[in-house]
Coordinates of C-alpha atoms in Angstrom, one line a residue:
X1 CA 0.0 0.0 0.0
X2 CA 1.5 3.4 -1.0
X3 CA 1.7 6.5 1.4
X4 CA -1.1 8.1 -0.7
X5 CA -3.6 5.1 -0.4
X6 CA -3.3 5.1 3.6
X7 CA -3.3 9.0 3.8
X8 CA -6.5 8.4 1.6
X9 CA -8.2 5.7 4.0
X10 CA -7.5 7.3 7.2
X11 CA -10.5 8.4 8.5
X12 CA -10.1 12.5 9.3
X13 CA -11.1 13.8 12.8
X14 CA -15.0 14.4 13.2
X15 CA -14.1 17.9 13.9
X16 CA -13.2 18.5 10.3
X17 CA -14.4 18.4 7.0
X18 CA -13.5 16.0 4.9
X19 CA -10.8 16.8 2.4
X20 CA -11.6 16.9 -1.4
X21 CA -10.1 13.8 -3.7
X22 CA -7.4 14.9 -5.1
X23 CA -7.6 14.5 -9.3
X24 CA -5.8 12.8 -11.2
X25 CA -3.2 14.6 -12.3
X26 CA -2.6 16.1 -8.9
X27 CA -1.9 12.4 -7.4
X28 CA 0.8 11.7 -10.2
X29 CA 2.2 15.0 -9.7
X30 CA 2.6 13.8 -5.8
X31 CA 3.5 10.6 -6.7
X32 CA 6.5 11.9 -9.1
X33 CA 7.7 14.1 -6.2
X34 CA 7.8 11.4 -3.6
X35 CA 9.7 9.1 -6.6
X36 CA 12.2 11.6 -6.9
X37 CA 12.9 11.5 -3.5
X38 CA 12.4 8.3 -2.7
X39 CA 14.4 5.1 -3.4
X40 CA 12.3 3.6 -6.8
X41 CA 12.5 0.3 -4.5
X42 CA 12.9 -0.6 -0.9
X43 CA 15.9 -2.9 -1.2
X44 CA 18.1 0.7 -2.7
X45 CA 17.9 1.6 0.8
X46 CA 20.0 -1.5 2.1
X47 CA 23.8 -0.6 2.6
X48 CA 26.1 -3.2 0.4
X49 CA 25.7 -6.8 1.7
X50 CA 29.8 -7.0 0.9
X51 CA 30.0 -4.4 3.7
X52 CA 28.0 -5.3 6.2
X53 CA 29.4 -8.9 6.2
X54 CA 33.3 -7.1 6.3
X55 CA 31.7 -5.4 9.6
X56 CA 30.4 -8.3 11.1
X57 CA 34.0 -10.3 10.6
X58 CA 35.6 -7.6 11.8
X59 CA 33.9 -7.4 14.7
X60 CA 33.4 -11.0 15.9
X61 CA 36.2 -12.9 16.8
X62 CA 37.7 -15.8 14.3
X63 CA 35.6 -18.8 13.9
X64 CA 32.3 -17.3 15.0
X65 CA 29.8 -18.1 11.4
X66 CA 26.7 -15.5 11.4
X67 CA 23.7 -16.9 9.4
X68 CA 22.3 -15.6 6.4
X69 CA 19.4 -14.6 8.4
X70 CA 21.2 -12.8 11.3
X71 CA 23.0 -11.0 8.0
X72 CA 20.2 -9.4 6.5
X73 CA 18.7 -8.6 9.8
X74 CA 21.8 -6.7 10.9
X75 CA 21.9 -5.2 7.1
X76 CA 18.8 -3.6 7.7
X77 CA 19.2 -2.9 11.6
X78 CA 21.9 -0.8 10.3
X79 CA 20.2 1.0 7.5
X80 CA 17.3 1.9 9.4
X81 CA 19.5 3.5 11.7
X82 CA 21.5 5.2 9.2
X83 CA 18.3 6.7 7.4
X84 CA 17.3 7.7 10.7
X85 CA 20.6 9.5 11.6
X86 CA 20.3 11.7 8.5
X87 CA 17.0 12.0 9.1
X88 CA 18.1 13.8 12.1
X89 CA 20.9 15.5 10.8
X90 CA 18.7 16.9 7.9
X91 CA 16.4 18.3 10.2
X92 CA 19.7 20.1 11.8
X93 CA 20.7 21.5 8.4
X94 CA 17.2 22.4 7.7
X95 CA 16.9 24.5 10.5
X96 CA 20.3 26.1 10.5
X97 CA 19.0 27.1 6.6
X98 CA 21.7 24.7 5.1
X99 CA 20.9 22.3 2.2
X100 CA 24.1 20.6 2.4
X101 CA 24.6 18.1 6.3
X102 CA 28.1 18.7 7.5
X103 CA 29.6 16.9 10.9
X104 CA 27.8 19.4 13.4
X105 CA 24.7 18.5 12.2
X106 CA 25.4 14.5 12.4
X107 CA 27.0 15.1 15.9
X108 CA 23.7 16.8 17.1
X109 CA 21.4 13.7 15.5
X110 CA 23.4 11.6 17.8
X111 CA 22.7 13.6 20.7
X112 CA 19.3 14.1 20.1
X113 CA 19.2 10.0 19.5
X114 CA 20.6 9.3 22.7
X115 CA 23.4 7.9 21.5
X116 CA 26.1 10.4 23.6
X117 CA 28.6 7.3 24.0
X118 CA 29.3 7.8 20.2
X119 CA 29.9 10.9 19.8
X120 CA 33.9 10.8 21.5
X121 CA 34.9 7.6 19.2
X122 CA 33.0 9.6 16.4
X123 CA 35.1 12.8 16.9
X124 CA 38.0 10.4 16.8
X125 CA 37.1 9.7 13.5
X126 CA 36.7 12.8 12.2
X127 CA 39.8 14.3 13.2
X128 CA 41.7 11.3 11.8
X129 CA 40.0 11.4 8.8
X130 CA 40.4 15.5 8.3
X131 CA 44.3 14.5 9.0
X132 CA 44.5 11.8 6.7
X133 CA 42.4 14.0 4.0
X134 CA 45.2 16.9 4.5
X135 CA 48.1 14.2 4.4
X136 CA 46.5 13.7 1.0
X137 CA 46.3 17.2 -0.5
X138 CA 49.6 17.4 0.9
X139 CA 51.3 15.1 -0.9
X140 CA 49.5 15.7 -4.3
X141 CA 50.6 19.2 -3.8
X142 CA 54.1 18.6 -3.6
X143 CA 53.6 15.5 -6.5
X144 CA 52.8 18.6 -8.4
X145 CA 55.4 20.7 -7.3
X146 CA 58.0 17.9 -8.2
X147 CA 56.3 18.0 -11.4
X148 CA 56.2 21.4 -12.4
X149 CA 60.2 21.2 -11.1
X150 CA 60.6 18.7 -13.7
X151 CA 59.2 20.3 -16.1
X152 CA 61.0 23.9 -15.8
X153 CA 64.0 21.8 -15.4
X154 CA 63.0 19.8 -19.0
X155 CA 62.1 23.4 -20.6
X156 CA 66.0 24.8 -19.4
X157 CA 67.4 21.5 -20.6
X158 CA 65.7 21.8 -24.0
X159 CA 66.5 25.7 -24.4
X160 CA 70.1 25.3 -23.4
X161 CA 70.4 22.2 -25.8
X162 CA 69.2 24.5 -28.5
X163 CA 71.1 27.5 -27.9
X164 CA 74.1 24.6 -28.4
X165 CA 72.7 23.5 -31.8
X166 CA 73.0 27.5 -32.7
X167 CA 75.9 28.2 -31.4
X168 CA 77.1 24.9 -33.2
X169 CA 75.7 25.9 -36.7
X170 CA 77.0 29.4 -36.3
X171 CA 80.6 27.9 -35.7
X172 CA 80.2 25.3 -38.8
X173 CA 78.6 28.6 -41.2
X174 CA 81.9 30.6 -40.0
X175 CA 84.2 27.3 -40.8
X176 CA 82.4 26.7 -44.0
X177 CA 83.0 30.8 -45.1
X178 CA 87.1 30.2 -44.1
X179 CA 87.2 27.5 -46.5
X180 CA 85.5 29.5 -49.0
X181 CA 88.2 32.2 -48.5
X182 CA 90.7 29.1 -48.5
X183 CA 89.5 28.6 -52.3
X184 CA 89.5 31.7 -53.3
X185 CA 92.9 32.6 -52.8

């Protein structure tokens, strides 16, 4: 049953007047807005089995199996709370005016979700991966310094080199007009 079906069988309060059907073209108009935001299926929603399964390994010591049941039921624990956590953190942004969720925003979904024992290892996080992002741009930018190096370096190589090949043609031109003389005489 889709969202507009239930909205559409709920009975309204007896204090108010019942709405008007919608027509037509009004409901697909609705129904292309909540496709566009919505997932075109349920199952898009899931994160990557391939993940969840790494997690799960990781977490567990060896020789402990997990069913495929216990799997999928962890798969979609975890992607309900995730949905639900930018849920949160949408409502964050929202208010502060902000289309775009940033880390304040997620930090104060998992306040607001009770979940305060997350937030230090999740600040961990952060600041390790801010670090390793800047180790990154680091290290391209000086890949591209040793680059540009090169390539000035290259550019004096190849202008020197042909400064040589002039200054050698101008030196065979002068022998050449020597042995001209040479003949002459």
């Amino acid at each position: 049953m889709d969202v507009l079906t239930a909205v559409r069988r709920a009975e309204p309060p007896s204090s108010t007047p019942p709405l008007p059907k919608p027509s037509t073209t009004q409901l697909s108009s609705v129904k292309d807005k909540i496709s566009s935001v919505m997932a075109e299926r349920p199952e898009d929603l899931n994160l990557p089995n391939a993940v969840i399964t790494r997690i799960i390994k990781e977490a567990l010591p060896d020789g402990v199996n997990v069913s495929k049941e216990a799997r999928r039921a962890i798969s979609q624990a975890a992607s309900v709370f995730v949905l639900y956590a930018t849920s949160c953190a949408n409502n964050f942004a929202m208010k502060a005016k902000r289309k775009t969720l940033n880390a304040g925003d997620v930090m104060s979904a998992m306040e607001e979700m009770e979940f305060e024992r997350f937030l230090q290892p999740l600040r961990e996080a952060l600041e390790a991966y801010k670090k390793g992002q800047k180790g990154k741009k680091e290290a391209s930018e000086q890949k591209r310094k040793d680059k540009e190096k090169k390539n000035s370096i290259d550019e004096n190589d190849k202008s020197r080199d042909e400064e040589e090949d002039e200054h050698m043609d101008d030196e065979q031109e002068g022998e050449n007009e020597g042995e001209e003389e040479d003949v002459e005489n």
